[in-house]
Amino acid sequence: MKELGIWMNGTVVPPGQAVLPVNSAAVFYATNVFEGLRAYWNADAEELYCFRLLEHFARFRESMKMMRFTIPFSDVDLFDAVRQVLTANELREDIHMHLVAYVLGTGLDATSPTGVYINPRRRPRLAENSGLRCCVSSWVRTSDNAIPIRLKCGANYQNGRLAQLQAKADGYDAPILLNQQGKVAEGTGASFFMVRKGKLVTPPITNDILESITRTTLIEELCPNVLGLDVVERDIDRTELYVADEAFFCGSGYEITPIVSIDRFPVGNGNVGNITQQILHAYMDVVRGVDKRYSEWRTPTYHPVTA
Ligand code: PMP
């Protein structure tokens, strides 16, 4: 399969040319912030729609603010850059992208010079009607006063990496992380939702989780306004996971990924739940533009809307 070109500081280059110096803060301390973006191919419209770019760019800038660095690109530049990397690669399929801002200077406190790259990648999905076998990790989610998960920097993902490797070594697909208070936080790269006693529940944004754009999409629009389901934001105890009727992860990359067991307790009857299925289908229809509502969330690649 053809290698995908990477947009780096204004030009699309082959992956072998998108390189960073070993002594940069970006490489040595993982001094970067990033966003995981998705674009969806709609065959009827012959269009590739990027989902909620504006919200991703806003969070990208919040992460940079917390890391005390800026990039020499406006949001308009970033819209153009995303379009440029997709068209240069002639993509007519679903694609995942990493949008990364990095610090080239050396040393722990380096904040400049900075750069940006966008790395498109093919990302496989689970087979339909299947789900993840999860465990509750013995690794604890890093806390807001240590390494805040609200800040989406590459270095933060070492916490999830430890949990993921442990989960795999123990025979599970993925971990669920608890925070330092022992309440459910999230997955390594996804928010957590469960259904209990007919209610859709997810932890609040103050429980050491990323402020997920997919989570907001579900809470504010898709669940109440498309499916007629309200979402309750509250603490979730570990033992609630063992008696949940349904559970799923959500995120730009994970989309809606069902969870079928937790610590070997089947979730519900161990199959993908009905509410999870409904949310999954509603989400995929909106992101792909099959459901034509929420057009403001979809940035077209090949037929840009001109003012
Ligand atoms: N939590 C973490 C730690 C993540 O990395 C992600 C993926 N960005 C999410 C949650 C989901 O966030 P979003 O819906 O904005 O992709």
PDB file of C-alpha atoms and ligand atoms in Angstrom:
ATOM      1  CA  MET A   1       0.000   0.000   0.000  1.00  0.00           C
ATOM      2  CA  LYS A   2       1.220   3.491  -0.898  1.00  0.00           C
ATOM      3  CA  GLU A   3       2.952   5.364   1.935  1.00  0.00           C
ATOM      4  CA  LEU A   4       1.016   8.442   2.960  1.00  0.00           C
ATOM      5  CA  GLY A   5       2.732  11.821   2.733  1.00  0.00           C
ATOM      6  CA  ILE A   6       2.980  13.978   5.867  1.00  0.00           C
ATOM      7  CA  TRP A   7       2.246  17.724   6.011  1.00  0.00           C
ATOM      8  CA  MET A   8       5.126  19.370   7.816  1.00  0.00           C
ATOM      9  CA  ASN A   9       5.291  23.141   8.308  1.00  0.00           C
ATOM     10  CA  GLY A  10       3.675  23.956   4.974  1.00  0.00           C
ATOM     11  CA  THR A  11       4.662  21.152   2.623  1.00  0.00           C
ATOM     12  CA  VAL A  12       3.687  17.530   2.131  1.00  0.00           C
ATOM     13  CA  VAL A  13       6.767  15.308   2.332  1.00  0.00           C
ATOM     14  CA  PRO A  14       7.398  11.531   2.258  1.00  0.00           C
ATOM     15  CA  PRO A  15       7.448  10.002   5.801  1.00  0.00           C
ATOM     16  CA  GLY A  16      11.229   9.500   5.619  1.00  0.00           C
ATOM     17  CA  GLN A  17      11.698  13.266   5.350  1.00  0.00           C
ATOM     18  CA  ALA A  18       9.404  14.170   8.262  1.00  0.00           C
ATOM     19  CA  VAL A  19      12.123  13.892  10.912  1.00  0.00           C
ATOM     20  CA  LEU A  20      13.062  15.699  14.134  1.00  0.00           C
ATOM     21  CA  PRO A  21      16.518  16.135  15.754  1.00  0.00           C
ATOM     22  CA  VAL A  22      17.307  13.709  18.596  1.00  0.00           C
ATOM     23  CA  ASN A  23      18.300  16.519  20.961  1.00  0.00           C
ATOM     24  CA  SER A  24      15.042  18.474  20.485  1.00  0.00           C
ATOM     25  CA  ALA A  25      12.684  18.709  23.468  1.00  0.00           C
ATOM     26  CA  ALA A  26      10.124  17.124  21.140  1.00  0.00           C
ATOM     27  CA  VAL A  27      12.130  13.919  20.881  1.00  0.00           C
ATOM     28  CA  PHE A  28      13.860  13.783  24.274  1.00  0.00           C
ATOM     29  CA  TYR A  29      11.039  14.892  26.621  1.00  0.00           C
ATOM     30  CA  ALA A  30       8.128  14.300  24.211  1.00  0.00           C
ATOM     31  CA  THR A  31       7.439  18.055  24.411  1.00  0.00           C
ATOM     32  CA  ASN A  32       4.528  18.068  22.026  1.00  0.00           C
ATOM     33  CA  VAL A  33       0.769  18.440  22.049  1.00  0.00           C
ATOM     34  CA  PHE A  34      -1.502  16.718  19.612  1.00  0.00           C
ATOM     35  CA  GLU A  35      -4.979  15.980  18.358  1.00  0.00           C
ATOM     36  CA  GLY A  36      -6.336  12.756  16.849  1.00  0.00           C
ATOM     37  CA  LEU A  37      -8.620  13.696  13.934  1.00  0.00           C
ATOM     38  CA  ARG A  38     -10.806  11.658  11.653  1.00  0.00           C
ATOM     39  CA  ALA A  39     -12.063  12.200   8.125  1.00  0.00           C
ATOM     40  CA  TYR A  40     -14.916  10.121   6.682  1.00  0.00           C
ATOM     41  CA  TRP A  41     -15.484   9.225   3.038  1.00  0.00           C
ATOM     42  CA  ASN A  42     -19.075   9.725   1.854  1.00  0.00           C
ATOM     43  CA  ALA A  43     -19.362   7.886  -1.482  1.00  0.00           C
ATOM     44  CA  ASP A  44     -22.711   9.445  -2.441  1.00  0.00           C
ATOM     45  CA  ALA A  45     -21.423  12.980  -1.976  1.00  0.00           C
ATOM     46  CA  GLU A  46     -17.935  12.020  -3.272  1.00  0.00           C
ATOM     47  CA  GLU A  47     -16.641  13.924  -0.299  1.00  0.00           C
ATOM     48  CA  LEU A  48     -14.241  13.393   2.587  1.00  0.00           C
ATOM     49  CA  TYR A  49     -15.631  15.054   5.731  1.00  0.00           C
ATOM     50  CA  CYS A  50     -13.340  16.001   8.638  1.00  0.00           C
ATOM     51  CA  PHE A  51     -15.190  15.881  11.948  1.00  0.00           C
ATOM     52  CA  ARG A  52     -15.327  18.857  14.340  1.00  0.00           C
ATOM     53  CA  LEU A  53     -12.003  20.410  13.317  1.00  0.00           C
ATOM     54  CA  LEU A  54     -12.802  23.718  15.004  1.00  0.00           C
ATOM     55  CA  GLU A  55     -13.258  22.009  18.379  1.00  0.00           C
ATOM     56  CA  HIS A  56     -10.035  20.037  17.877  1.00  0.00           C
ATOM     57  CA  PHE A  57      -8.122  23.217  17.017  1.00  0.00           C
ATOM     58  CA  ALA A  58      -9.518  24.936  20.137  1.00  0.00           C
ATOM     59  CA  ARG A  59      -8.377  22.073  22.396  1.00  0.00           C
ATOM     60  CA  PHE A  60      -5.022  21.961  20.571  1.00  0.00           C
ATOM     61  CA  ARG A  61      -4.495  25.637  21.504  1.00  0.00           C
ATOM     62  CA  GLU A  62      -5.565  25.017  25.109  1.00  0.00           C
ATOM     63  CA  SER A  63      -2.955  22.251  25.387  1.00  0.00           C
ATOM     64  CA  MET A  64      -0.310  24.575  23.935  1.00  0.00           C
ATOM     65  CA  LYS A  65      -1.310  27.337  26.353  1.00  0.00           C
ATOM     66  CA  MET A  66      -0.809  24.993  29.327  1.00  0.00           C
ATOM     67  CA  MET A  67       2.568  23.954  27.854  1.00  0.00           C
ATOM     68  CA  ARG A  68       3.465  27.646  27.297  1.00  0.00           C
ATOM     69  CA  PHE A  69       4.170  27.533  23.607  1.00  0.00           C
ATOM     70  CA  THR A  70       2.504  28.724  20.415  1.00  0.00           C
ATOM     71  CA  ILE A  71       2.709  27.803  16.743  1.00  0.00           C
ATOM     72  CA  PRO A  72       3.013  30.163  13.773  1.00  0.00           C
ATOM     73  CA  PHE A  73      -0.251  28.913  12.205  1.00  0.00           C
ATOM     74  CA  SER A  74      -3.792  30.306  12.500  1.00  0.00           C
ATOM     75  CA  ASP A  75      -6.905  28.118  12.512  1.00  0.00           C
ATOM     76  CA  VAL A  76      -7.427  29.033   8.842  1.00  0.00           C
ATOM     77  CA  ASP A  77      -3.890  27.788   8.125  1.00  0.00           C
ATOM     78  CA  LEU A  78      -4.701  24.547   9.972  1.00  0.00           C
ATOM     79  CA  PHE A  79      -7.937  24.008   7.996  1.00  0.00           C
ATOM     80  CA  ASP A  80      -5.898  24.480   4.796  1.00  0.00           C
ATOM     81  CA  ALA A  81      -3.163  22.156   6.060  1.00  0.00           C
ATOM     82  CA  VAL A  82      -5.630  19.338   6.799  1.00  0.00           C
ATOM     83  CA  ARG A  83      -7.207  19.753   3.364  1.00  0.00           C
ATOM     84  CA  GLN A  84      -3.764  19.857   1.740  1.00  0.00           C
ATOM     85  CA  VAL A  85      -2.549  16.604   3.327  1.00  0.00           C
ATOM     86  CA  LEU A  86      -5.773  14.789   2.390  1.00  0.00           C
ATOM     87  CA  THR A  87      -5.859  16.011  -1.229  1.00  0.00           C
ATOM     88  CA  ALA A  88      -2.101  15.514  -1.765  1.00  0.00           C
ATOM     89  CA  ASN A  89      -2.582  11.859  -0.761  1.00  0.00           C
ATOM     90  CA  GLU A  90      -5.730  11.643  -2.966  1.00  0.00           C
ATOM     91  CA  LEU A  91      -7.579  10.006  -0.080  1.00  0.00           C
ATOM     92  CA  ARG A  92     -11.038   8.633  -0.826  1.00  0.00           C
ATOM     93  CA  GLU A  93     -11.435   6.461   2.285  1.00  0.00           C
ATOM     94  CA  ASP A  94     -11.871   6.894   6.052  1.00  0.00           C
ATOM     95  CA  ILE A  95      -8.649   8.150   7.573  1.00  0.00           C
ATOM     96  CA  HIS A  96      -7.251   9.025  10.998  1.00  0.00           C
ATOM     97  CA  MET A  97      -4.725  11.845  11.433  1.00  0.00           C
ATOM     98  CA  HIS A  98      -2.390  13.040  14.157  1.00  0.00           C
ATOM     99  CA  LEU A  99      -2.025  16.826  14.257  1.00  0.00           C
ATOM    100  CA  VAL A 100       1.107  17.487  16.312  1.00  0.00           C
ATOM    101  CA  ALA A 101       2.745  20.708  17.539  1.00  0.00           C
ATOM    102  CA  TYR A 102       6.284  20.246  18.823  1.00  0.00           C
ATOM    103  CA  VAL A 103       9.164  22.173  20.377  1.00  0.00           C
ATOM    104  CA  LEU A 104      12.446  21.997  18.499  1.00  0.00           C
ATOM    105  CA  GLY A 105      14.591  23.752  21.124  1.00  0.00           C
ATOM    106  CA  THR A 106      16.684  21.753  23.602  1.00  0.00           C
ATOM    107  CA  GLY A 107      16.226  21.457  27.372  1.00  0.00           C
ATOM    108  CA  LEU A 108      13.341  20.924  29.765  1.00  0.00           C
ATOM    109  CA  ASP A 109      12.109  24.524  29.622  1.00  0.00           C
ATOM    110  CA  ALA A 110      12.411  25.056  25.849  1.00  0.00           C
ATOM    111  CA  THR A 111       9.302  26.690  24.354  1.00  0.00           C
ATOM    112  CA  SER A 112      10.607  27.607  20.878  1.00  0.00           C
ATOM    113  CA  PRO A 113      11.144  27.257  17.987  1.00  0.00           C
ATOM    114  CA  THR A 114       8.010  25.264  17.275  1.00  0.00           C
ATOM    115  CA  GLY A 115       6.628  23.328  14.335  1.00  0.00           C
ATOM    116  CA  VAL A 116       3.592  21.320  13.253  1.00  0.00           C
ATOM    117  CA  TYR A 117       2.995  18.136  11.312  1.00  0.00           C
ATOM    118  CA  ILE A 118      -0.110  16.223  10.242  1.00  0.00           C
ATOM    119  CA  ASN A 119       0.320  12.522   9.848  1.00  0.00           C
ATOM    120  CA  PRO A 120      -2.545  10.639   8.107  1.00  0.00           C
ATOM    121  CA  ARG A 121      -2.878   6.946   8.970  1.00  0.00           C
ATOM    122  CA  ARG A 122      -5.217   4.074   8.249  1.00  0.00           C
ATOM    123  CA  ARG A 123      -6.823   2.843  11.457  1.00  0.00           C
ATOM    124  CA  PRO A 124      -8.643  -0.511  11.568  1.00  0.00           C
ATOM    125  CA  ARG A 125     -11.970  -0.941  13.401  1.00  0.00           C
ATOM    126  CA  LEU A 126     -13.357  -3.856  15.418  1.00  0.00           C
ATOM    127  CA  ALA A 127     -15.642  -6.272  13.575  1.00  0.00           C
ATOM    128  CA  GLU A 128     -19.340  -5.390  13.812  1.00  0.00           C
ATOM    129  CA  ASN A 129     -21.116  -6.654  16.944  1.00  0.00           C
ATOM    130  CA  SER A 130     -17.859  -7.295  18.746  1.00  0.00           C
ATOM    131  CA  GLY A 131     -16.398  -5.478  21.723  1.00  0.00           C
ATOM    132  CA  LEU A 132     -13.424  -5.185  24.020  1.00  0.00           C
ATOM    133  CA  ARG A 133     -12.627  -7.393  27.027  1.00  0.00           C
ATOM    134  CA  CYS A 134     -11.415  -4.857  29.560  1.00  0.00           C
ATOM    135  CA  CYS A 135      -9.829  -4.884  32.999  1.00  0.00           C
ATOM    136  CA  VAL A 136      -9.662  -2.293  35.743  1.00  0.00           C
ATOM    137  CA  SER A 137      -6.026  -1.249  35.715  1.00  0.00           C
ATOM    138  CA  SER A 138      -3.883  -1.282  38.839  1.00  0.00           C
ATOM    139  CA  TRP A 139      -2.144   1.735  37.276  1.00  0.00           C
ATOM    140  CA  VAL A 140      -3.827   4.946  38.446  1.00  0.00           C
ATOM    141  CA  ARG A 141      -4.746   7.824  36.088  1.00  0.00           C
ATOM    142  CA  THR A 142      -2.312  10.690  36.629  1.00  0.00           C
ATOM    143  CA  SER A 143      -3.945  13.535  38.512  1.00  0.00           C
ATOM    144  CA  ASP A 144      -4.553  17.143  37.473  1.00  0.00           C
ATOM    145  CA  ASN A 145      -1.862  18.405  39.853  1.00  0.00           C
ATOM    146  CA  ALA A 146       0.756  15.954  38.598  1.00  0.00           C
ATOM    147  CA  ILE A 147       0.440  15.315  34.879  1.00  0.00           C
ATOM    148  CA  PRO A 148      -2.966  16.662  33.848  1.00  0.00           C
ATOM    149  CA  ILE A 149      -4.840  14.504  31.370  1.00  0.00           C
ATOM    150  CA  ARG A 150      -6.823  17.568  30.221  1.00  0.00           C
ATOM    151  CA  LEU A 151      -3.551  18.532  28.536  1.00  0.00           C
ATOM    152  CA  LYS A 152      -3.168  16.361  25.444  1.00  0.00           C
ATOM    153  CA  CYS A 153       0.606  15.987  25.253  1.00  0.00           C
ATOM    154  CA  GLY A 154       2.472  12.952  24.008  1.00  0.00           C
ATOM    155  CA  ALA A 155       4.292  12.391  27.316  1.00  0.00           C
ATOM    156  CA  ASN A 156       0.938  11.889  29.106  1.00  0.00           C
ATOM    157  CA  TYR A 157       0.324   8.739  27.128  1.00  0.00           C
ATOM    158  CA  GLN A 158       3.031   6.856  29.019  1.00  0.00           C
ATOM    159  CA  ASN A 159       0.458   6.436  31.830  1.00  0.00           C
ATOM    160  CA  GLY A 160      -1.920   4.726  29.412  1.00  0.00           C
ATOM    161  CA  ARG A 161       0.933   2.796  27.824  1.00  0.00           C
ATOM    162  CA  LEU A 162       1.862   1.176  31.161  1.00  0.00           C
ATOM    163  CA  ALA A 163      -1.784   0.240  31.714  1.00  0.00           C
ATOM    164  CA  GLN A 164      -2.236  -1.064  28.164  1.00  0.00           C
ATOM    165  CA  LEU A 165       0.877  -3.250  28.274  1.00  0.00           C
ATOM    166  CA  GLN A 166      -0.198  -4.661  31.657  1.00  0.00           C
ATOM    167  CA  ALA A 167      -3.718  -5.350  30.350  1.00  0.00           C
ATOM    168  CA  LYS A 168      -2.316  -7.181  27.303  1.00  0.00           C
ATOM    169  CA  ALA A 169       0.134  -9.175  29.455  1.00  0.00           C
ATOM    170  CA  ASP A 170      -2.806 -10.246  31.627  1.00  0.00           C
ATOM    171  CA  GLY A 171      -4.884 -11.371  28.635  1.00  0.00           C
ATOM    172  CA  TYR A 172      -7.278  -8.404  28.236  1.00  0.00           C
ATOM    173  CA  ASP A 173      -7.810  -6.114  25.257  1.00  0.00           C
ATOM    174  CA  ALA A 174      -7.736  -2.784  27.090  1.00  0.00           C
ATOM    175  CA  PRO A 175      -7.614  -1.204  30.562  1.00  0.00           C
ATOM    176  CA  ILE A 176     -10.085   1.102  32.311  1.00  0.00           C
ATOM    177  CA  LEU A 177      -8.194   3.560  34.514  1.00  0.00           C
ATOM    178  CA  LEU A 178      -9.403   4.741  37.913  1.00  0.00           C
ATOM    179  CA  ASN A 179      -8.298   8.118  39.251  1.00  0.00           C
ATOM    180  CA  GLN A 180      -6.500   8.723  42.547  1.00  0.00           C
ATOM    181  CA  GLN A 181      -9.857   8.861  44.359  1.00  0.00           C
ATOM    182  CA  GLY A 182     -10.615   5.357  43.074  1.00  0.00           C
ATOM    183  CA  LYS A 183     -13.392   6.557  40.745  1.00  0.00           C
ATOM    184  CA  VAL A 184     -13.603   5.548  37.093  1.00  0.00           C
ATOM    185  CA  ALA A 185     -11.678   7.934  34.845  1.00  0.00           C
ATOM    186  CA  GLU A 186     -11.425   6.668  31.244  1.00  0.00           C
ATOM    187  CA  GLY A 187      -9.622   4.365  28.815  1.00  0.00           C
ATOM    188  CA  THR A 188      -6.089   4.980  27.544  1.00  0.00           C
ATOM    189  CA  GLY A 189      -7.337   7.099  24.628  1.00  0.00           C
ATOM    190  CA  ALA A 190     -11.098   7.156  25.023  1.00  0.00           C
ATOM    191  CA  SER A 191     -13.890   8.320  27.326  1.00  0.00           C
ATOM    192  CA  PHE A 192     -15.978   5.795  29.242  1.00  0.00           C
ATOM    193  CA  PHE A 193     -19.785   5.486  29.265  1.00  0.00           C
ATOM    194  CA  MET A 194     -22.005   2.860  30.860  1.00  0.00           C
ATOM    195  CA  VAL A 195     -25.722   2.093  31.021  1.00  0.00           C
ATOM    196  CA  ARG A 196     -27.117   1.227  34.456  1.00  0.00           C
ATOM    197  CA  LYS A 197     -30.793   0.861  35.293  1.00  0.00           C
ATOM    198  CA  GLY A 198     -31.759   2.534  32.015  1.00  0.00           C
ATOM    199  CA  LYS A 199     -29.505   5.572  32.575  1.00  0.00           C
ATOM    200  CA  LEU A 200     -26.521   6.537  30.468  1.00  0.00           C
ATOM    201  CA  VAL A 201     -23.691   7.563  32.816  1.00  0.00           C
ATOM    202  CA  THR A 202     -20.206   9.020  32.305  1.00  0.00           C
ATOM    203  CA  PRO A 203     -17.636  10.538  34.708  1.00  0.00           C
ATOM    204  CA  PRO A 204     -17.499  14.363  35.006  1.00  0.00           C
ATOM    205  CA  ILE A 205     -14.670  16.342  33.377  1.00  0.00           C
ATOM    206  CA  THR A 206     -13.091  16.984  36.798  1.00  0.00           C
ATOM    207  CA  ASN A 207     -12.318  13.265  37.296  1.00  0.00           C
ATOM    208  CA  ASP A 208      -8.924  13.283  35.544  1.00  0.00           C
ATOM    209  CA  ILE A 209     -10.121  12.708  32.007  1.00  0.00           C
ATOM    210  CA  LEU A 210      -9.517  14.413  28.702  1.00  0.00           C
ATOM    211  CA  GLU A 211     -12.296  16.850  27.752  1.00  0.00           C
ATOM    212  CA  SER A 212     -13.333  14.617  24.901  1.00  0.00           C
ATOM    213  CA  ILE A 213     -15.023  16.085  21.842  1.00  0.00           C
ATOM    214  CA  THR A 214     -16.892  12.833  21.180  1.00  0.00           C
ATOM    215  CA  ARG A 215     -18.107  12.795  24.782  1.00  0.00           C
ATOM    216  CA  THR A 216     -19.453  16.355  24.375  1.00  0.00           C
ATOM    217  CA  THR A 217     -21.030  15.393  21.034  1.00  0.00           C
ATOM    218  CA  LEU A 218     -22.912  12.562  22.763  1.00  0.00           C
ATOM    219  CA  ILE A 219     -23.876  14.478  25.924  1.00  0.00           C
ATOM    220  CA  GLU A 220     -24.969  17.741  24.302  1.00  0.00           C
ATOM    221  CA  GLU A 221     -26.478  16.606  21.017  1.00  0.00           C
ATOM    222  CA  LEU A 222     -26.592  13.017  19.823  1.00  0.00           C
ATOM    223  CA  CYS A 223     -27.989  11.346  22.923  1.00  0.00           C
ATOM    224  CA  PRO A 224     -30.637  13.918  23.936  1.00  0.00           C
ATOM    225  CA  ASN A 225     -31.574  15.362  20.538  1.00  0.00           C
ATOM    226  CA  VAL A 226     -31.164  12.451  18.123  1.00  0.00           C
ATOM    227  CA  LEU A 227     -31.899   9.463  20.367  1.00  0.00           C
ATOM    228  CA  GLY A 228     -33.925  10.994  23.226  1.00  0.00           C
ATOM    229  CA  LEU A 229     -31.479   9.753  25.880  1.00  0.00           C
ATOM    230  CA  ASP A 230     -30.147  11.960  28.664  1.00  0.00           C
ATOM    231  CA  VAL A 231     -26.616  11.440  29.952  1.00  0.00           C
ATOM    232  CA  VAL A 232     -25.830  11.720  33.673  1.00  0.00           C
ATOM    233  CA  GLU A 233     -22.348  13.006  34.544  1.00  0.00           C
ATOM    234  CA  ARG A 234     -21.352  11.599  37.936  1.00  0.00           C
ATOM    235  CA  ASP A 235     -18.698   9.560  39.762  1.00  0.00           C
ATOM    236  CA  ILE A 236     -18.666   5.877  38.865  1.00  0.00           C
ATOM    237  CA  ASP A 237     -17.492   3.288  41.400  1.00  0.00           C
ATOM    238  CA  ARG A 238     -15.422   0.294  40.365  1.00  0.00           C
ATOM    239  CA  THR A 239     -18.095  -2.204  41.416  1.00  0.00           C
ATOM    240  CA  GLU A 240     -20.675  -0.439  39.243  1.00  0.00           C
ATOM    241  CA  LEU A 241     -18.618  -1.617  36.282  1.00  0.00           C
ATOM    242  CA  TYR A 242     -19.255  -5.219  37.314  1.00  0.00           C
ATOM    243  CA  VAL A 243     -23.040  -4.791  37.304  1.00  0.00           C
ATOM    244  CA  ALA A 244     -23.376  -2.405  34.351  1.00  0.00           C
ATOM    245  CA  ASP A 245     -25.930  -3.340  31.688  1.00  0.00           C
ATOM    246  CA  GLU A 246     -23.873  -1.853  28.849  1.00  0.00           C
ATOM    247  CA  ALA A 247     -20.540  -0.079  28.485  1.00  0.00           C
ATOM    248  CA  PHE A 248     -18.519   1.535  25.720  1.00  0.00           C
ATOM    249  CA  PHE A 249     -15.507   3.708  25.005  1.00  0.00           C
ATOM    250  CA  CYS A 250     -15.834   6.746  22.760  1.00  0.00           C
ATOM    251  CA  GLY A 251     -13.371   9.047  21.061  1.00  0.00           C
ATOM    252  CA  SER A 252     -12.323  10.409  17.703  1.00  0.00           C
ATOM    253  CA  GLY A 253     -10.183   7.340  17.143  1.00  0.00           C
ATOM    254  CA  TYR A 254     -12.303   4.775  19.041  1.00  0.00           C
ATOM    255  CA  GLU A 255     -15.574   6.229  17.694  1.00  0.00           C
ATOM    256  CA  ILE A 256     -18.088   4.112  19.668  1.00  0.00           C
ATOM    257  CA  THR A 257     -16.329   0.925  20.790  1.00  0.00           C
ATOM    258  CA  PRO A 258     -18.434  -1.535  22.808  1.00  0.00           C
ATOM    259  CA  ILE A 259     -17.060  -3.184  25.960  1.00  0.00           C
ATOM    260  CA  VAL A 260     -18.322  -6.741  26.481  1.00  0.00           C
ATOM    261  CA  SER A 261     -16.600  -7.710  29.729  1.00  0.00           C
ATOM    262  CA  ILE A 262     -14.778  -6.058  32.640  1.00  0.00           C
ATOM    263  CA  ASP A 263     -12.448  -8.108  34.865  1.00  0.00           C
ATOM    264  CA  ARG A 264     -14.106 -11.134  33.189  1.00  0.00           C
ATOM    265  CA  PHE A 265     -17.583 -10.133  34.408  1.00  0.00           C
ATOM    266  CA  PRO A 266     -19.808 -10.044  31.317  1.00  0.00           C
ATOM    267  CA  VAL A 267     -21.271  -6.573  30.717  1.00  0.00           C
ATOM    268  CA  GLY A 268     -25.036  -7.221  30.559  1.00  0.00           C
ATOM    269  CA  ASN A 269     -25.377 -10.550  28.784  1.00  0.00           C
ATOM    270  CA  GLY A 270     -21.904 -10.246  27.273  1.00  0.00           C
ATOM    271  CA  ASN A 271     -23.132  -9.031  23.863  1.00  0.00           C
ATOM    272  CA  VAL A 272     -23.091  -5.517  22.457  1.00  0.00           C
ATOM    273  CA  GLY A 273     -25.985  -3.688  24.128  1.00  0.00           C
ATOM    274  CA  ASN A 274     -28.971  -2.164  22.383  1.00  0.00           C
ATOM    275  CA  ILE A 275     -28.355   1.431  23.512  1.00  0.00           C
ATOM    276  CA  THR A 276     -24.682   1.138  22.540  1.00  0.00           C
ATOM    277  CA  GLN A 277     -25.733  -0.050  19.059  1.00  0.00           C
ATOM    278  CA  GLN A 278     -28.120   2.878  18.671  1.00  0.00           C
ATOM    279  CA  ILE A 279     -25.455   5.405  19.689  1.00  0.00           C
ATOM    280  CA  LEU A 280     -22.883   3.758  17.427  1.00  0.00           C
ATOM    281  CA  HIS A 281     -25.150   3.959  14.369  1.00  0.00           C
ATOM    282  CA  ALA A 282     -26.314   7.510  15.108  1.00  0.00           C
ATOM    283  CA  TYR A 283     -22.699   8.636  15.541  1.00  0.00           C
ATOM    284  CA  MET A 284     -21.445   7.002  12.335  1.00  0.00           C
ATOM    285  CA  ASP A 285     -24.342   8.477  10.339  1.00  0.00           C
ATOM    286  CA  VAL A 286     -23.591  12.001  11.564  1.00  0.00           C
ATOM    287  CA  VAL A 287     -19.802  11.886  11.105  1.00  0.00           C
ATOM    288  CA  ARG A 288     -20.143  10.501   7.567  1.00  0.00           C
ATOM    289  CA  GLY A 289     -22.904  12.930   6.627  1.00  0.00           C
ATOM    290  CA  VAL A 290     -25.481  10.169   5.988  1.00  0.00           C
ATOM    291  CA  ASP A 291     -27.503  12.022   8.614  1.00  0.00           C
ATOM    292  CA  LYS A 292     -27.390  15.512   7.114  1.00  0.00           C
ATOM    293  CA  ARG A 293     -27.952  17.345  10.413  1.00  0.00           C
ATOM    294  CA  TYR A 294     -25.020  19.109  12.115  1.00  0.00           C
ATOM    295  CA  SER A 295     -23.366  20.072   8.798  1.00  0.00           C
ATOM    296  CA  GLU A 296     -21.347  22.693  10.745  1.00  0.00           C
ATOM    297  CA  TRP A 297     -19.381  19.795  12.266  1.00  0.00           C
ATOM    298  CA  ARG A 298     -18.239  18.411   8.898  1.00  0.00           C
ATOM    299  CA  THR A 299     -15.494  20.174   6.936  1.00  0.00           C
ATOM    300  CA  PRO A 300     -15.544  19.058   3.281  1.00  0.00           C
ATOM    301  CA  THR A 301     -12.163  18.356   1.682  1.00  0.00           C
ATOM    302  CA  TYR A 302     -12.805  18.269  -2.047  1.00  0.00           C
ATOM    303  CA  HIS A 303     -15.698  20.738  -2.411  1.00  0.00           C
ATOM    304  CA  PRO A 304     -14.835  23.464   0.094  1.00  0.00           C
ATOM    305  CA  VAL A 305     -17.689  25.780   0.996  1.00  0.00           C
ATOM    306  CA  THR A 306     -16.764  29.327  -0.020  1.00  0.00           C
ATOM    307  CA  ALA A 307     -18.184  32.339   1.788  1.00  0.00           C
TER     308      ALA A 307
HETATM  309  N1  PMP B   1      -9.350  10.425  26.584  1.00  0.00           N
HETATM  310  C1  PMP B   1      -8.091  10.360  26.111  1.00  0.00           C
HETATM  311  C2  PMP B   1      -6.981  10.177  27.071  1.00  0.00           C
HETATM  312  C3  PMP B   1      -7.851  10.467  24.739  1.00  0.00           C
HETATM  313  O1  PMP B   1      -6.604  10.398  24.267  1.00  0.00           O
HETATM  314  C4  PMP B   1      -8.931  10.627  23.845  1.00  0.00           C
HETATM  315  C5  PMP B   1      -8.673  10.737  22.363  1.00  0.00           C
HETATM  316  N2  PMP B   1      -8.394  12.064  21.978  1.00  0.00           N
HETATM  317  C6  PMP B   1     -10.227  10.715  24.379  1.00  0.00           C
HETATM  318  C7  PMP B   1     -10.411  10.603  25.753  1.00  0.00           C
HETATM  319  C8  PMP B   1     -11.381  10.998  23.489  1.00  0.00           C
HETATM  320  O2  PMP B   1     -11.318  12.351  23.081  1.00  0.00           O
HETATM  321  P1  PMP B   1     -11.952  12.839  21.713  1.00  0.00           P
HETATM  322  O3  PMP B   1     -13.374  12.410  21.721  1.00  0.00           O
HETATM  323  O4  PMP B   1     -11.830  14.320  21.755  1.00  0.00           O
HETATM  324  O5  PMP B   1     -11.159  12.219  20.617  1.00  0.00           O
END
